[in-house]
Amino acid sequence: MGSIQILGAGECGLPLAHRLLRGGLPVTLVAARDAASVLDGTVTSTQLKFPRTLDLEADAGLGHWRARAPEIRGIRLAMVMEGQRVLGWSGRLSRPAQSVDQRTVFARWLTDYVDAGGELEIADPSTAELERRAARADLTVVTRASAELAAYFPVDPGWPAPGEPARRLAVFYLDGVAADPDGYGMYVSLPGLGEVISYPGFTGAPGQERCCEMLLIEALPGGPLDAFGMYESPAERWRRAVRLLGETLPADLADRYRAAELTDGGAVAVGGVTPTVRRPVGVLPSGQPILGGGDVVCRMDPGGAQGANNAAHCAADYASAILAGPAGPFDRTWMEAAAAPWLTGTAHPAARWTDAVLAPPAELQQLLMAAQGDPALANAFADTFARPADLSRLLALGAETSQQVG
């Protein structure tokens, strides 16, 4: 088997490179930054990894934080209007989730990859350069792409294409947040405003990690929570966030953050994600096919907590297909077949779940109400974050509960 190149060193590209390297294949990882630059940079999002993803990382020798990072054992869900709870319950996960700062993770994984003999190139190739690289490689997998490169992967017409973010995002990594007594994360729905999501995490340079809290404010565009300027300092953004939390959350929830401070100078990010589902095979101007993975093919708002999990499963599925060896060349037919299990089993269910969480259909709204008096239903809702393919089963359980109550 010939050479394989992977463009992008994130939640998909890095595990894929590690798996192929461990499988004895020659692989070149093309990353935009080295480990030191990643560690010194800013956060880009939140990442909540569920048990199956953590298992995949452990299987690939990448689960360095499994025994040390705080466990996220469940979800405390509240619906709040005008500062008052109108709905609230807790759902326990069957197995705990975890969240580790991607700066910590990627810096460690990049270092491990190089130490294991992996070939790493620090570059951000143009389309023309990628053409030359793809011509030399037997297979090119694109897990990170500029808008120009992403456009070579056709948008899947079977999925809605909103063309703009469903939410404007503000992310904060924090010290000094009062811990949840049971190690639960918090999900607050603010009808007409957006959501506030928070959970314990792990941050810091590899070997020097510490616990923190990760906060995501999801604002409906143009609404009161959409208040973070692109050019404010991190400290200014956090002061604004504290004020917004005090204005929108019940006092007991807002008080958790009043004494909090940013973990570091790069602990803030603002922006938005335009949800997009693309076909997994792109074609460069020369006619050379390339395989897309992770966010390049299925990009979702982080409010559904699926992005990192989706990418990890993509890496595992692609590695299995590559290591099994194609019957012929890595052509379009092989690429389509390699991507199909991930798309149908993970990516598409995750996208549907994210859409449902951000804009709950009537049956899901009824389920959320019913879960307040039904712990089993609340637990099932929490576990559907971990297994989005179970959404239909969850809705059926909710309908059954409603019939019994009626």
mmCIF file of C-alpha atoms in Angstrom:
data_model
loop_
_atom_site.group_PDB
_atom_site.id
_atom_site.type_symbol
_atom_site.label_atom_id
_atom_site.label_comp_id
_atom_site.label_asym_id
_atom_site.label_seq_id
_atom_site.Cartn_x
_atom_site.Cartn_y
_atom_site.Cartn_z
ATOM 1 C CA MET A 1 0.000 0.000 0.000
ATOM 2 C CA GLY A 2 1.332 3.429 -0.943
ATOM 3 C CA SER A 3 1.458 6.755 0.828
ATOM 4 C CA ILE A 4 -1.429 8.438 2.623
ATOM 5 C CA GLN A 5 -1.637 12.097 3.507
ATOM 6 C CA ILE A 6 -4.033 13.656 6.009
ATOM 7 C CA LEU A 7 -4.801 17.347 5.936
ATOM 8 C CA GLY A 8 -5.779 18.701 9.353
ATOM 9 C CA ALA A 9 -4.600 17.869 12.887
ATOM 10 C CA GLY A 10 -7.782 17.960 14.939
ATOM 11 C CA GLU A 11 -10.289 15.541 16.444
ATOM 12 C CA CYS A 12 -10.438 13.545 13.204
ATOM 13 C CA GLY A 13 -7.053 13.972 11.526
ATOM 14 C CA LEU A 14 -4.870 13.246 14.549
ATOM 15 C CA PRO A 15 -6.545 9.985 15.657
ATOM 16 C CA LEU A 16 -6.645 8.820 12.035
ATOM 17 C CA ALA A 17 -2.907 9.485 11.635
ATOM 18 C CA HIS A 18 -2.134 7.681 14.901
ATOM 19 C CA ARG A 19 -4.234 4.656 13.948
ATOM 20 C CA LEU A 20 -2.624 4.330 10.525
ATOM 21 C CA LEU A 21 0.857 4.787 11.947
ATOM 22 C CA ARG A 22 0.209 2.065 14.519
ATOM 23 C CA GLY A 23 -1.079 -0.109 11.685
ATOM 24 C CA GLY A 24 2.272 0.168 9.913
ATOM 25 C CA LEU A 25 1.236 2.456 7.065
ATOM 26 C CA PRO A 26 3.298 5.378 5.753
ATOM 27 C CA VAL A 27 1.323 8.511 6.563
ATOM 28 C CA THR A 28 2.012 12.227 6.330
ATOM 29 C CA LEU A 29 0.056 14.577 8.562
ATOM 30 C CA VAL A 30 -0.227 18.152 7.300
ATOM 31 C CA ALA A 31 -0.986 20.535 10.174
ATOM 32 C CA ALA A 32 -1.390 24.289 10.240
ATOM 33 C CA ARG A 33 0.424 24.600 13.606
ATOM 34 C CA ASP A 34 2.950 22.703 15.681
ATOM 35 C CA ALA A 35 2.296 21.529 19.233
ATOM 36 C CA ALA A 36 3.743 24.622 20.906
ATOM 37 C CA SER A 37 1.641 26.972 18.771
ATOM 38 C CA VAL A 38 -1.502 24.997 19.499
ATOM 39 C CA LEU A 39 -0.867 25.096 23.227
ATOM 40 C CA ASP A 40 -0.179 28.849 23.182
ATOM 41 C CA GLY A 41 -3.283 29.609 21.110
ATOM 42 C CA THR A 42 -6.892 30.320 21.963
ATOM 43 C CA VAL A 43 -9.741 27.919 22.532
ATOM 44 C CA THR A 44 -11.868 27.305 19.469
ATOM 45 C CA SER A 45 -14.946 25.621 20.900
ATOM 46 C CA THR A 46 -16.197 23.301 23.591
ATOM 47 C CA GLN A 47 -15.918 19.524 23.357
ATOM 48 C CA LEU A 48 -17.916 17.025 25.348
ATOM 49 C CA LYS A 49 -16.804 13.458 24.708
ATOM 50 C CA PHE A 50 -19.113 10.597 25.503
ATOM 51 C CA PRO A 51 -18.105 7.070 26.552
ATOM 52 C CA ARG A 52 -17.910 5.474 23.114
ATOM 53 C CA THR A 53 -15.575 8.256 21.975
ATOM 54 C CA LEU A 54 -13.443 7.883 25.096
ATOM 55 C CA ASP A 55 -13.280 4.145 24.404
ATOM 56 C CA LEU A 56 -12.066 4.808 20.858
ATOM 57 C CA GLU A 57 -9.342 7.109 22.166
ATOM 58 C CA ALA A 58 -8.241 4.523 24.704
ATOM 59 C CA ASP A 59 -8.144 1.809 22.025
ATOM 60 C CA ALA A 60 -5.896 4.018 19.902
ATOM 61 C CA GLY A 61 -3.523 4.740 22.795
ATOM 62 C CA LEU A 62 -4.747 8.335 23.031
ATOM 63 C CA GLY A 63 -6.794 8.272 26.228
ATOM 64 C CA HIS A 64 -4.200 9.981 28.423
ATOM 65 C CA TRP A 65 -6.774 11.807 30.558
ATOM 66 C CA ARG A 66 -9.349 9.055 31.122
ATOM 67 C CA ALA A 67 -8.327 8.465 34.747
ATOM 68 C CA ARG A 68 -7.597 12.123 35.574
ATOM 69 C CA ALA A 69 -10.111 14.434 33.916
ATOM 70 C CA PRO A 70 -13.300 15.128 35.892
ATOM 71 C CA GLU A 71 -16.260 12.913 35.104
ATOM 72 C CA ILE A 72 -19.458 14.443 33.774
ATOM 73 C CA ARG A 73 -22.088 12.106 35.152
ATOM 74 C CA GLY A 74 -25.293 13.656 33.881
ATOM 75 C CA ILE A 75 -27.228 16.721 32.789
ATOM 76 C CA ARG A 76 -29.212 19.236 34.818
ATOM 77 C CA LEU A 77 -31.738 20.673 32.403
ATOM 78 C CA ALA A 78 -33.740 23.808 33.086
ATOM 79 C CA MET A 79 -36.041 25.971 31.038
ATOM 80 C CA VAL A 80 -35.916 29.570 32.215
ATOM 81 C CA MET A 81 -38.137 32.499 31.296
ATOM 82 C CA GLU A 82 -37.682 35.996 32.726
ATOM 83 C CA GLY A 83 -35.149 34.660 35.204
ATOM 84 C CA GLN A 84 -37.465 31.978 36.621
ATOM 85 C CA ARG A 85 -37.431 28.207 36.141
ATOM 86 C CA VAL A 86 -40.497 26.910 34.381
ATOM 87 C CA LEU A 87 -39.078 23.403 33.990
ATOM 88 C CA GLY A 88 -36.248 21.495 35.609
ATOM 89 C CA TRP A 89 -34.935 17.971 36.018
ATOM 90 C CA SER A 90 -31.728 15.915 36.069
ATOM 91 C CA GLY A 91 -30.789 13.006 33.825
ATOM 92 C CA ARG A 92 -27.935 10.634 34.622
ATOM 93 C CA LEU A 93 -25.653 9.251 31.922
ATOM 94 C CA SER A 94 -25.200 5.476 31.853
ATOM 95 C CA ARG A 95 -21.443 6.065 31.718
ATOM 96 C CA PRO A 96 -19.643 9.369 32.397
ATOM 97 C CA ALA A 97 -18.495 11.806 29.746
ATOM 98 C CA GLN A 98 -15.392 14.026 29.904
ATOM 99 C CA SER A 99 -14.060 17.221 28.383
ATOM 100 C CA VAL A 100 -10.382 18.095 27.922
ATOM 101 C CA ASP A 101 -9.210 21.369 26.377
ATOM 102 C CA GLN A 102 -8.429 20.717 22.719
ATOM 103 C CA ARG A 103 -5.236 22.742 23.070
ATOM 104 C CA THR A 104 -4.056 20.222 25.657
ATOM 105 C CA VAL A 105 -5.221 17.255 23.606
ATOM 106 C CA PHE A 106 -3.854 18.282 20.232
ATOM 107 C CA ALA A 107 -0.492 19.377 21.646
ATOM 108 C CA ARG A 108 -0.046 15.986 23.336
ATOM 109 C CA TRP A 109 -1.266 14.004 20.347
ATOM 110 C CA LEU A 110 0.987 15.924 17.944
ATOM 111 C CA THR A 111 4.003 15.326 20.180
ATOM 112 C CA ASP A 112 3.160 11.633 20.531
ATOM 113 C CA TYR A 113 2.745 11.280 16.765
ATOM 114 C CA VAL A 114 6.165 12.744 16.022
ATOM 115 C CA ASP A 115 7.785 10.745 18.831
ATOM 116 C CA ALA A 116 6.312 7.569 17.310
ATOM 117 C CA GLY A 117 8.008 8.346 13.990
ATOM 118 C CA GLY A 118 5.112 9.978 12.184
ATOM 119 C CA GLU A 119 5.867 12.436 9.391
ATOM 120 C CA LEU A 120 4.527 15.895 10.207
ATOM 121 C CA GLU A 121 4.522 18.885 7.871
ATOM 122 C CA ILE A 122 3.528 22.341 9.110
ATOM 123 C CA ALA A 123 1.769 23.918 6.159
ATOM 124 C CA ASP A 124 -1.511 25.420 5.023
ATOM 125 C CA PRO A 125 -1.481 24.383 1.375
ATOM 126 C CA SER A 126 -3.320 26.248 -1.335
ATOM 127 C CA THR A 127 -5.519 24.344 -3.746
ATOM 128 C CA ALA A 128 -2.683 24.260 -6.279
ATOM 129 C CA GLU A 129 -0.289 22.869 -3.690
ATOM 130 C CA LEU A 130 -2.842 20.311 -2.565
ATOM 131 C CA GLU A 131 -3.210 19.233 -6.203
ATOM 132 C CA ARG A 132 0.516 18.515 -6.330
ATOM 133 C CA ARG A 133 0.430 16.688 -3.009
ATOM 134 C CA ALA A 134 -2.607 14.611 -3.974
ATOM 135 C CA ALA A 135 -0.971 13.581 -7.239
ATOM 136 C CA ARG A 136 1.952 12.107 -5.278
ATOM 137 C CA ALA A 137 -0.146 10.320 -2.642
ATOM 138 C CA ASP A 138 -2.278 7.221 -3.047
ATOM 139 C CA LEU A 139 -4.959 8.702 -0.778
ATOM 140 C CA THR A 140 -5.637 12.203 0.510
ATOM 141 C CA VAL A 141 -8.001 12.664 3.451
ATOM 142 C CA VAL A 142 -9.132 16.226 4.186
ATOM 143 C CA THR A 143 -10.280 16.796 7.775
ATOM 144 C CA ARG A 144 -9.686 20.556 7.839
ATOM 145 C CA ALA A 145 -10.477 22.872 4.961
ATOM 146 C CA SER A 146 -10.649 26.531 4.071
ATOM 147 C CA ALA A 147 -13.859 27.763 2.468
ATOM 148 C CA GLU A 148 -12.152 27.437 -0.916
ATOM 149 C CA LEU A 149 -11.166 23.821 -0.357
ATOM 150 C CA ALA A 150 -14.460 22.865 1.308
ATOM 151 C CA ALA A 151 -16.279 24.028 -1.820
ATOM 152 C CA TYR A 152 -14.803 21.072 -3.712
ATOM 153 C CA PHE A 153 -17.010 18.822 -1.563
ATOM 154 C CA PRO A 154 -20.581 19.197 -2.875
ATOM 155 C CA VAL A 155 -23.282 20.117 -0.397
ATOM 156 C CA ASP A 156 -25.596 17.157 0.169
ATOM 157 C CA PRO A 157 -28.975 18.205 -1.291
ATOM 158 C CA GLY A 158 -30.768 15.852 1.089
ATOM 159 C CA TRP A 159 -30.019 18.155 4.017
ATOM 160 C CA PRO A 160 -31.187 21.700 4.751
ATOM 161 C CA ALA A 161 -28.587 24.362 4.017
ATOM 162 C CA PRO A 162 -29.394 27.368 6.218
ATOM 163 C CA GLY A 163 -26.451 29.388 4.948
ATOM 164 C CA GLU A 164 -25.887 31.074 8.307
ATOM 165 C CA PRO A 165 -25.318 30.069 11.931
ATOM 166 C CA ALA A 166 -28.319 29.059 14.010
ATOM 167 C CA ARG A 167 -26.573 30.548 17.053
ATOM 168 C CA ARG A 168 -23.896 33.095 17.826
ATOM 169 C CA LEU A 169 -21.409 31.532 20.213
ATOM 170 C CA ALA A 170 -19.320 32.696 23.140
ATOM 171 C CA VAL A 171 -17.004 30.189 24.838
ATOM 172 C CA PHE A 172 -15.237 30.663 28.181
ATOM 173 C CA TYR A 173 -12.883 28.369 30.118
ATOM 174 C CA LEU A 174 -13.043 29.320 33.789
ATOM 175 C CA ASP A 175 -11.435 28.886 37.188
ATOM 176 C CA GLY A 176 -13.376 29.483 40.375
ATOM 177 C CA VAL A 177 -16.810 28.208 39.334
ATOM 178 C CA ALA A 178 -18.735 26.537 42.130
ATOM 179 C CA ALA A 179 -18.708 22.823 41.357
ATOM 180 C CA ASP A 180 -21.883 20.867 40.793
ATOM 181 C CA PRO A 181 -22.227 18.529 43.806
ATOM 182 C CA ASP A 182 -22.883 15.492 41.613
ATOM 183 C CA GLY A 183 -20.516 16.259 38.753
ATOM 184 C CA TYR A 184 -23.375 17.095 36.385
ATOM 185 C CA GLY A 185 -23.287 19.472 33.462
ATOM 186 C CA MET A 186 -25.871 22.238 33.056
ATOM 187 C CA TYR A 187 -28.128 22.853 30.075
ATOM 188 C CA VAL A 188 -30.369 25.907 30.340
ATOM 189 C CA SER A 189 -32.907 26.605 27.619
ATOM 190 C CA LEU A 190 -33.861 30.285 27.362
ATOM 191 C CA PRO A 191 -36.812 30.441 24.923
ATOM 192 C CA GLY A 192 -36.413 33.322 22.515
ATOM 193 C CA LEU A 193 -32.831 33.954 23.657
ATOM 194 C CA GLY A 194 -30.755 30.784 23.236
ATOM 195 C CA GLU A 195 -29.030 28.389 25.618
ATOM 196 C CA VAL A 196 -26.400 28.380 28.349
ATOM 197 C CA ILE A 197 -24.368 25.166 28.624
ATOM 198 C CA SER A 198 -21.709 24.490 31.247
ATOM 199 C CA TYR A 199 -19.747 21.493 32.529
ATOM 200 C CA PRO A 200 -16.495 20.571 34.283
ATOM 201 C CA GLY A 201 -13.368 20.120 32.206
ATOM 202 C CA PHE A 202 -9.596 19.786 32.200
ATOM 203 C CA THR A 203 -7.106 22.344 30.853
ATOM 204 C CA GLY A 204 -3.405 23.193 30.873
ATOM 205 C CA ALA A 205 -0.164 22.069 29.328
ATOM 206 C CA PRO A 206 0.279 18.278 29.167
ATOM 207 C CA GLY A 207 1.503 17.139 32.550
ATOM 208 C CA GLN A 208 0.262 20.338 34.215
ATOM 209 C CA GLU A 209 -3.490 20.000 33.695
ATOM 210 C CA ARG A 210 -6.063 21.213 36.192
ATOM 211 C CA CYS A 211 -9.826 21.173 36.540
ATOM 212 C CA CYS A 212 -11.874 24.059 35.183
ATOM 213 C CA GLU A 213 -15.400 24.872 34.014
ATOM 214 C CA MET A 214 -16.300 25.213 30.336
ATOM 215 C CA LEU A 215 -19.130 27.604 29.523
ATOM 216 C CA LEU A 216 -20.904 27.979 26.191
ATOM 217 C CA ILE A 217 -23.409 30.776 25.594
ATOM 218 C CA GLU A 218 -25.526 30.077 22.514
ATOM 219 C CA ALA A 219 -27.364 33.211 21.378
ATOM 220 C CA LEU A 220 -30.122 33.553 18.840
ATOM 221 C CA PRO A 221 -28.634 35.944 16.260
ATOM 222 C CA GLY A 222 -29.598 39.521 16.979
ATOM 223 C CA GLY A 223 -31.034 38.700 20.409
ATOM 224 C CA PRO A 224 -30.001 39.979 23.844
ATOM 225 C CA LEU A 225 -27.395 37.228 24.331
ATOM 226 C CA ASP A 226 -25.776 38.098 20.998
ATOM 227 C CA ALA A 227 -23.740 40.815 22.675
ATOM 228 C CA PHE A 228 -20.068 39.981 22.225
ATOM 229 C CA GLY A 229 -17.971 42.234 20.006
ATOM 230 C CA MET A 230 -15.313 40.704 17.811
ATOM 231 C CA TYR A 231 -12.640 43.109 19.047
ATOM 232 C CA GLU A 232 -13.271 43.162 22.790
ATOM 233 C CA SER A 233 -10.557 41.898 25.111
ATOM 234 C CA PRO A 234 -11.063 38.543 26.850
ATOM 235 C CA ALA A 235 -11.610 40.328 30.159
ATOM 236 C CA GLU A 236 -14.239 42.613 28.639
ATOM 237 C CA ARG A 237 -16.064 39.640 27.161
ATOM 238 C CA TRP A 238 -16.095 37.842 30.495
ATOM 239 C CA ARG A 239 -17.432 40.899 32.348
ATOM 240 C CA ARG A 240 -20.204 41.125 29.775
ATOM 241 C CA ALA A 241 -20.945 37.405 30.166
ATOM 242 C CA VAL A 242 -21.258 37.695 33.961
ATOM 243 C CA ARG A 243 -23.720 40.535 33.519
ATOM 244 C CA LEU A 244 -25.776 38.578 30.979
ATOM 245 C CA LEU A 245 -25.853 35.485 33.191
ATOM 246 C CA GLY A 246 -27.055 37.618 36.102
ATOM 247 C CA GLU A 247 -29.802 39.122 33.956
ATOM 248 C CA THR A 248 -31.090 35.876 32.451
ATOM 249 C CA LEU A 249 -30.484 33.008 34.900
ATOM 250 C CA PRO A 250 -32.037 32.280 38.301
ATOM 251 C CA ALA A 251 -29.848 33.658 41.086
ATOM 252 C CA ASP A 252 -28.597 30.253 42.262
ATOM 253 C CA LEU A 253 -27.277 29.455 38.782
ATOM 254 C CA ALA A 254 -25.818 32.889 38.056
ATOM 255 C CA ASP A 255 -24.089 32.963 41.441
ATOM 256 C CA ARG A 256 -21.911 29.999 40.456
ATOM 257 C CA TYR A 257 -19.991 32.270 38.061
ATOM 258 C CA ARG A 258 -19.718 35.553 39.962
ATOM 259 C CA ALA A 259 -16.253 34.840 41.394
ATOM 260 C CA ALA A 260 -14.958 33.023 38.305
ATOM 261 C CA GLU A 261 -11.908 34.076 36.299
ATOM 262 C CA LEU A 262 -10.594 33.057 32.900
ATOM 263 C CA THR A 263 -8.145 30.165 33.011
ATOM 264 C CA ASP A 264 -5.681 31.996 30.726
ATOM 265 C CA GLY A 265 -5.408 34.701 28.102
ATOM 266 C CA GLY A 266 -6.643 32.390 25.346
ATOM 267 C CA ALA A 267 -9.672 31.073 27.220
ATOM 268 C CA VAL A 268 -12.308 32.958 25.207
ATOM 269 C CA ALA A 269 -13.709 32.535 21.709
ATOM 270 C CA VAL A 270 -16.669 34.097 19.920
ATOM 271 C CA GLY A 271 -18.180 33.369 16.525
ATOM 272 C CA GLY A 272 -20.678 31.066 14.898
ATOM 273 C CA VAL A 273 -20.946 27.773 13.033
ATOM 274 C CA THR A 274 -22.910 27.433 9.813
ATOM 275 C CA PRO A 275 -24.297 23.864 9.816
ATOM 276 C CA THR A 276 -23.393 22.056 6.606
ATOM 277 C CA VAL A 277 -23.652 18.462 5.426
ATOM 278 C CA ARG A 278 -21.515 17.673 2.400
ATOM 279 C CA ARG A 279 -20.815 14.654 0.245
ATOM 280 C CA PRO A 280 -17.720 12.763 1.439
ATOM 281 C CA VAL A 281 -15.866 12.789 -1.878
ATOM 282 C CA GLY A 282 -14.476 15.999 -3.293
ATOM 283 C CA VAL A 283 -12.940 16.462 -6.714
ATOM 284 C CA LEU A 284 -10.050 18.856 -7.264
ATOM 285 C CA PRO A 285 -9.849 20.877 -10.504
ATOM 286 C CA SER A 286 -7.521 18.261 -11.988
ATOM 287 C CA GLY A 287 -10.171 15.586 -11.462
ATOM 288 C CA GLN A 288 -8.307 14.004 -8.527
ATOM 289 C CA PRO A 289 -10.780 12.664 -5.919
ATOM 290 C CA ILE A 290 -10.129 13.379 -2.246
ATOM 291 C CA LEU A 291 -11.879 11.964 0.814
ATOM 292 C CA GLY A 292 -13.413 14.363 3.316
ATOM 293 C CA GLY A 293 -13.919 13.647 7.001
ATOM 294 C CA GLY A 294 -15.062 15.207 10.246
ATOM 295 C CA ASP A 295 -16.282 18.798 10.117
ATOM 296 C CA VAL A 296 -15.447 19.085 6.425
ATOM 297 C CA VAL A 297 -18.336 16.727 5.659
ATOM 298 C CA CYS A 298 -20.647 17.195 8.649
ATOM 299 C CA ARG A 299 -20.357 20.473 10.529
ATOM 300 C CA MET A 300 -22.742 21.061 13.423
ATOM 301 C CA ASP A 301 -23.490 23.697 16.018
ATOM 302 C CA PRO A 302 -21.726 22.755 19.285
ATOM 303 C CA GLY A 303 -25.004 23.033 21.205
ATOM 304 C CA GLY A 304 -25.728 19.417 20.333
ATOM 305 C CA ALA A 305 -22.370 18.289 21.800
ATOM 306 C CA GLN A 306 -21.609 16.100 18.785
ATOM 307 C CA GLY A 307 -18.675 17.588 16.863
ATOM 308 C CA ALA A 308 -15.746 15.934 18.651
ATOM 309 C CA ASN A 309 -17.572 12.611 18.930
ATOM 310 C CA ASN A 310 -18.511 12.688 15.258
ATOM 311 C CA ALA A 311 -14.893 13.338 14.279
ATOM 312 C CA ALA A 312 -13.534 10.545 16.485
ATOM 313 C CA HIS A 313 -15.894 7.985 14.974
ATOM 314 C CA CYS A 314 -14.986 9.178 11.498
ATOM 315 C CA ALA A 315 -11.301 8.600 12.253
ATOM 316 C CA ALA A 316 -11.958 5.092 13.565
ATOM 317 C CA ASP A 317 -14.181 4.095 10.630
ATOM 318 C CA TYR A 318 -11.801 5.487 8.021
ATOM 319 C CA ALA A 319 -8.810 3.814 9.663
ATOM 320 C CA SER A 320 -10.607 0.455 9.623
ATOM 321 C CA ALA A 321 -11.415 0.827 5.924
ATOM 322 C CA ILE A 322 -7.870 1.872 5.015
ATOM 323 C CA LEU A 323 -6.154 -0.802 7.096
ATOM 324 C CA ALA A 324 -8.429 -3.454 5.582
ATOM 325 C CA GLY A 325 -6.908 -2.534 2.237
ATOM 326 C CA PRO A 326 -8.888 -1.694 -0.908
ATOM 327 C CA ALA A 327 -9.535 -4.322 -3.525
ATOM 328 C CA GLY A 328 -8.285 -1.769 -6.047
ATOM 329 C CA PRO A 329 -7.127 1.844 -5.924
ATOM 330 C CA PHE A 330 -8.457 4.423 -3.481
ATOM 331 C CA ASP A 331 -10.889 5.692 -6.085
ATOM 332 C CA ARG A 332 -14.265 7.422 -5.765
ATOM 333 C CA THR A 333 -16.096 4.106 -5.393
ATOM 334 C CA TRP A 334 -13.856 3.041 -2.537
ATOM 335 C CA MET A 335 -14.174 6.458 -0.866
ATOM 336 C CA GLU A 336 -17.960 6.396 -0.999
ATOM 337 C CA ALA A 337 -18.013 2.907 0.496
ATOM 338 C CA ALA A 338 -15.505 3.849 3.219
ATOM 339 C CA ALA A 339 -17.553 6.878 4.280
ATOM 340 C CA ALA A 340 -20.988 5.212 4.237
ATOM 341 C CA PRO A 341 -20.824 3.487 7.671
ATOM 342 C CA TRP A 342 -19.757 6.696 9.402
ATOM 343 C CA LEU A 343 -22.349 8.836 7.647
ATOM 344 C CA THR A 344 -25.293 6.538 8.294
ATOM 345 C CA GLY A 345 -24.251 5.314 11.733
ATOM 346 C CA THR A 346 -22.856 8.472 13.299
ATOM 347 C CA ALA A 347 -22.744 11.733 11.333
ATOM 348 C CA HIS A 348 -26.291 11.955 10.048
ATOM 349 C CA PRO A 349 -27.917 10.881 13.353
ATOM 350 C CA ALA A 350 -25.727 13.439 15.156
ATOM 351 C CA ALA A 351 -26.837 16.186 12.781
ATOM 352 C CA ARG A 352 -30.504 15.268 13.284
ATOM 353 C CA TRP A 353 -30.059 15.260 17.058
ATOM 354 C CA THR A 354 -28.382 18.673 17.020
ATOM 355 C CA ASP A 355 -31.207 20.129 14.951
ATOM 356 C CA ALA A 356 -33.752 18.624 17.349
ATOM 357 C CA VAL A 357 -32.018 20.008 20.439
ATOM 358 C CA LEU A 358 -31.763 23.543 19.059
ATOM 359 C CA ALA A 359 -35.284 23.599 17.609
ATOM 360 C CA PRO A 360 -37.246 20.906 19.483
ATOM 361 C CA PRO A 361 -40.167 19.473 17.523
ATOM 362 C CA ALA A 362 -43.496 19.169 19.335
ATOM 363 C CA GLU A 363 -42.940 15.559 20.411
ATOM 364 C CA LEU A 364 -39.556 16.411 21.928
ATOM 365 C CA GLN A 365 -41.023 19.395 23.756
ATOM 366 C CA GLN A 366 -43.677 17.100 25.243
ATOM 367 C CA LEU A 367 -40.966 14.635 26.254
ATOM 368 C CA LEU A 368 -38.993 17.359 28.020
ATOM 369 C CA MET A 369 -42.082 18.258 30.014
ATOM 370 C CA ALA A 370 -42.830 14.617 30.850
ATOM 371 C CA ALA A 371 -39.243 13.968 31.977
ATOM 372 C CA GLN A 372 -39.759 16.316 34.921
ATOM 373 C CA GLY A 373 -41.820 13.608 36.591
ATOM 374 C CA ASP A 374 -40.135 10.551 35.085
ATOM 375 C CA PRO A 375 -36.462 9.898 36.030
ATOM 376 C CA ALA A 376 -36.179 7.058 33.512
ATOM 377 C CA LEU A 377 -37.226 9.374 30.704
ATOM 378 C CA ALA A 378 -34.786 12.056 31.921
ATOM 379 C CA ASN A 379 -31.961 9.499 31.928
ATOM 380 C CA ALA A 380 -32.913 8.362 28.429
ATOM 381 C CA PHE A 381 -32.755 11.962 27.205
ATOM 382 C CA ALA A 382 -29.277 12.390 28.703
ATOM 383 C CA ASP A 383 -28.061 9.160 27.112
ATOM 384 C CA THR A 384 -29.308 10.223 23.680
ATOM 385 C CA PHE A 385 -26.576 12.867 23.691
ATOM 386 C CA ALA A 386 -24.190 9.914 23.870
ATOM 387 C CA ARG A 387 -26.076 7.889 21.227
ATOM 388 C CA PRO A 388 -27.935 10.249 18.853
ATOM 389 C CA ALA A 389 -29.023 7.306 16.714
ATOM 390 C CA ASP A 390 -31.419 6.481 19.574
ATOM 391 C CA LEU A 391 -33.507 9.624 18.960
ATOM 392 C CA SER A 392 -36.424 7.697 17.463
ATOM 393 C CA ARG A 393 -36.366 5.298 20.416
ATOM 394 C CA LEU A 394 -36.364 8.251 22.814
ATOM 395 C CA LEU A 395 -39.363 9.834 21.110
ATOM 396 C CA ALA A 396 -41.201 6.509 21.195
ATOM 397 C CA LEU A 397 -40.500 6.214 24.905
ATOM 398 C CA GLY A 398 -41.799 9.733 25.408
ATOM 399 C CA ALA A 399 -44.975 8.972 23.467
ATOM 400 C CA GLU A 400 -45.516 5.807 25.515
ATOM 401 C CA THR A 401 -45.091 7.768 28.753
ATOM 402 C CA SER A 402 -47.556 10.415 27.605
ATOM 403 C CA GLN A 403 -50.160 7.745 26.770
ATOM 404 C CA GLN A 404 -49.753 6.165 30.210
ATOM 405 C CA VAL A 405 -50.179 9.539 31.909
ATOM 406 C CA GLY A 406 -53.192 10.341 29.742
#
